[in-house]
Short mmCIF file of C-alpha atoms in Angstrom, two decimals:
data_model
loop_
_atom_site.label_atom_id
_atom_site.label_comp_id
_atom_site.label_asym_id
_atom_site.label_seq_id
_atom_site.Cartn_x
_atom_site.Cartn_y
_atom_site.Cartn_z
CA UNK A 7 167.06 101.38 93.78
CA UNK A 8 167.71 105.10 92.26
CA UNK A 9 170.35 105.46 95.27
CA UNK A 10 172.15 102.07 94.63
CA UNK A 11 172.14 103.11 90.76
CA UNK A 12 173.72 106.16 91.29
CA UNK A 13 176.19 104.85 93.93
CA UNK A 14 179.63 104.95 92.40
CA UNK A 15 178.49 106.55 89.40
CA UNK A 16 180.60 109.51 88.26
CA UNK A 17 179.81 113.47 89.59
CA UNK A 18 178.45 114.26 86.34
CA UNK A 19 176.51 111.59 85.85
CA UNK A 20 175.23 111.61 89.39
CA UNK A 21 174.19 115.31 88.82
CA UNK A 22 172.13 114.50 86.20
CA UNK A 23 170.61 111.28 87.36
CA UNK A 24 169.58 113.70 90.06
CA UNK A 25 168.19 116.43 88.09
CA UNK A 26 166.28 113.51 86.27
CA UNK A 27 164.89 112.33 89.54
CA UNK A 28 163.88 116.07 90.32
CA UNK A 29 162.27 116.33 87.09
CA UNK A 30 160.40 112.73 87.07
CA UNK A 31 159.16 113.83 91.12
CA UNK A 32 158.00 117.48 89.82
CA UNK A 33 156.07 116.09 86.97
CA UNK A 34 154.76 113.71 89.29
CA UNK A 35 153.44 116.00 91.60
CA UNK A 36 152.07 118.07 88.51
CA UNK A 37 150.16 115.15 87.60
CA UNK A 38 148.76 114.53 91.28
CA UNK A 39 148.14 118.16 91.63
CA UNK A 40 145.89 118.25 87.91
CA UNK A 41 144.43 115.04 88.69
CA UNK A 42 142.95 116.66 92.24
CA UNK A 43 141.75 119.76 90.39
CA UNK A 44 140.30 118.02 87.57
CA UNK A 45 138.46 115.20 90.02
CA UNK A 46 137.05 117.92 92.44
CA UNK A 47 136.06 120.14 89.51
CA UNK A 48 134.81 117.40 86.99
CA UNK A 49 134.17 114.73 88.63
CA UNK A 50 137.25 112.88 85.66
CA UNK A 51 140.87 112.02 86.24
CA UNK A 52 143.28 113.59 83.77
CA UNK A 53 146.45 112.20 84.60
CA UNK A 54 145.11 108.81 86.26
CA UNK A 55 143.59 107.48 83.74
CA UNK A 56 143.17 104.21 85.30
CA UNK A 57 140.85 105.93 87.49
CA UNK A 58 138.83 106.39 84.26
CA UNK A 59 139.18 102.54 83.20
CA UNK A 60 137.77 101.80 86.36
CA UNK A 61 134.61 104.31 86.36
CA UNK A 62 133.94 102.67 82.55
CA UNK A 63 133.96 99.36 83.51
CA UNK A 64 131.87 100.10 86.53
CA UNK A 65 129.53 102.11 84.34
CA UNK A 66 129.35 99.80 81.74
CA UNK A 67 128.42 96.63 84.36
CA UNK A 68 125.64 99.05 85.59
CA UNK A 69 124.46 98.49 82.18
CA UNK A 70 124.37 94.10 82.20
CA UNK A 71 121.74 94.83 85.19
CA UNK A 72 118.28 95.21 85.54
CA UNK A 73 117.19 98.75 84.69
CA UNK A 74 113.46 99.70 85.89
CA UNK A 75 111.69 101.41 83.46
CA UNK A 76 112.76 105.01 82.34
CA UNK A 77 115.87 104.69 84.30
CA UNK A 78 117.96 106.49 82.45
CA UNK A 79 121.14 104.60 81.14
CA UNK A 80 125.00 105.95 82.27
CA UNK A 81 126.17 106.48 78.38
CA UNK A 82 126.50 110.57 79.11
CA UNK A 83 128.64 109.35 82.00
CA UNK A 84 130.67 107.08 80.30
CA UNK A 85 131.35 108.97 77.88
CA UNK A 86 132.64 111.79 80.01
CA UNK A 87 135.35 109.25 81.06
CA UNK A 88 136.30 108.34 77.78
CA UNK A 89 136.87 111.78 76.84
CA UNK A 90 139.52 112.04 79.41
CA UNK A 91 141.00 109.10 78.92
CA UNK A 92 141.35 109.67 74.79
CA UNK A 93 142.59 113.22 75.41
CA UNK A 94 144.72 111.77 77.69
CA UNK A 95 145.57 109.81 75.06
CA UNK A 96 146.06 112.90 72.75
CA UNK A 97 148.50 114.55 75.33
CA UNK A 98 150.71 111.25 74.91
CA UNK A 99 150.90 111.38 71.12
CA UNK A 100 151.57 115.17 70.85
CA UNK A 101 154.46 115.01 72.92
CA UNK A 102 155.57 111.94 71.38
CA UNK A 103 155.53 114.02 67.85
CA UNK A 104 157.37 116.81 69.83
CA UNK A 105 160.08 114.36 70.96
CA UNK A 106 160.49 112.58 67.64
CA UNK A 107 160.86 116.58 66.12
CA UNK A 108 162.70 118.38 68.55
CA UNK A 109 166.30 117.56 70.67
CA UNK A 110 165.11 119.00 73.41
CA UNK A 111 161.17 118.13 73.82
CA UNK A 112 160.94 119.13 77.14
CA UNK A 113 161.85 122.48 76.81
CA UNK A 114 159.26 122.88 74.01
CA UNK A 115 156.65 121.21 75.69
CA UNK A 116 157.20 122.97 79.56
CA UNK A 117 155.53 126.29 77.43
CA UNK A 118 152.81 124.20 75.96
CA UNK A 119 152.18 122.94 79.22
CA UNK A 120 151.60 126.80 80.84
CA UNK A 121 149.82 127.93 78.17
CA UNK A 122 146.79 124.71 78.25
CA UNK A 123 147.40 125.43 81.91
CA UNK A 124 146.37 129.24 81.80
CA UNK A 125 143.88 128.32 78.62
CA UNK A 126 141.95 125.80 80.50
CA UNK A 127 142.08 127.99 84.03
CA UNK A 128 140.45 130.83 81.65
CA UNK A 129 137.71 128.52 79.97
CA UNK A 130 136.79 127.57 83.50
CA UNK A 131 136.68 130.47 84.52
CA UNK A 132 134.04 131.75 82.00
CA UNK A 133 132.19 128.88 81.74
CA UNK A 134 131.40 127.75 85.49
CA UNK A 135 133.04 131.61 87.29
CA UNK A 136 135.15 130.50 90.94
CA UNK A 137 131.83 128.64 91.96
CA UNK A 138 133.96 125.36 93.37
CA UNK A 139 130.40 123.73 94.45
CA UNK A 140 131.26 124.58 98.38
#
């Protein structure tokens, strides 16, 4: 579909329908990439948050069942998955008041981006040290 869209359209605008396909596939992969580190690290999705819909509900039909006595109830876990779905949440609506402020949003957001990056690498880092669990 992308390459019958920008069939016939002019050099410019084909360059930057390209560039916008660049961006839109590195972003993509950003979001893969975070979404592995985050799933092997915390056991939550960050970017696929549908991933996290679908723990919750599974979590929260654990709880319709029969529970033996003192077995303990999943609310710790589902509330791990609600935390990264809500901040996920959070990312959305800062960017969106970035975009509604700023011309170019992307180009103050890539910074914000790195810096969360290096800020979250850091608090991992001193909370949990390069133990990966292997």
């Amino acid at each position: 579909e992308v390459a019958a869209a920008m069939a016939g359209a002019p050099p410019v605008v084909e360059r930057v329908q390209k560039r916008f396909l660049c961006l839109a596939v590195l972003f993509s992969f950003l979001s893969g990439f975070v979404d592995v580190i985050t799933l092997v690290r915390f056991g939550e999705f960050a970017a696929l948050q549908t991933g996290n819909m679908v723990f919750i509900g599974r979590l929260l039909f654990d709880l319709t069942r029969h529970h033996t006595p003192g077995e303990p109830k999943p609310w710790a876990e589902i509330a791990h998955h609600a935390l990264a779905l809500f901040s996920n949440f959070g990312g959305v609506v800062l960017f969106c008041s970035i975009a509604h402020c700023c011309k170019r949003p992307v180009l103050v957001a890539a910074p914000i981006v790195a810096a969360l990056t290096a800020v979250a690498g850091a608090l991992d880092i001193i909370a949990r040290g390069a133990d990966w669990g292997t």
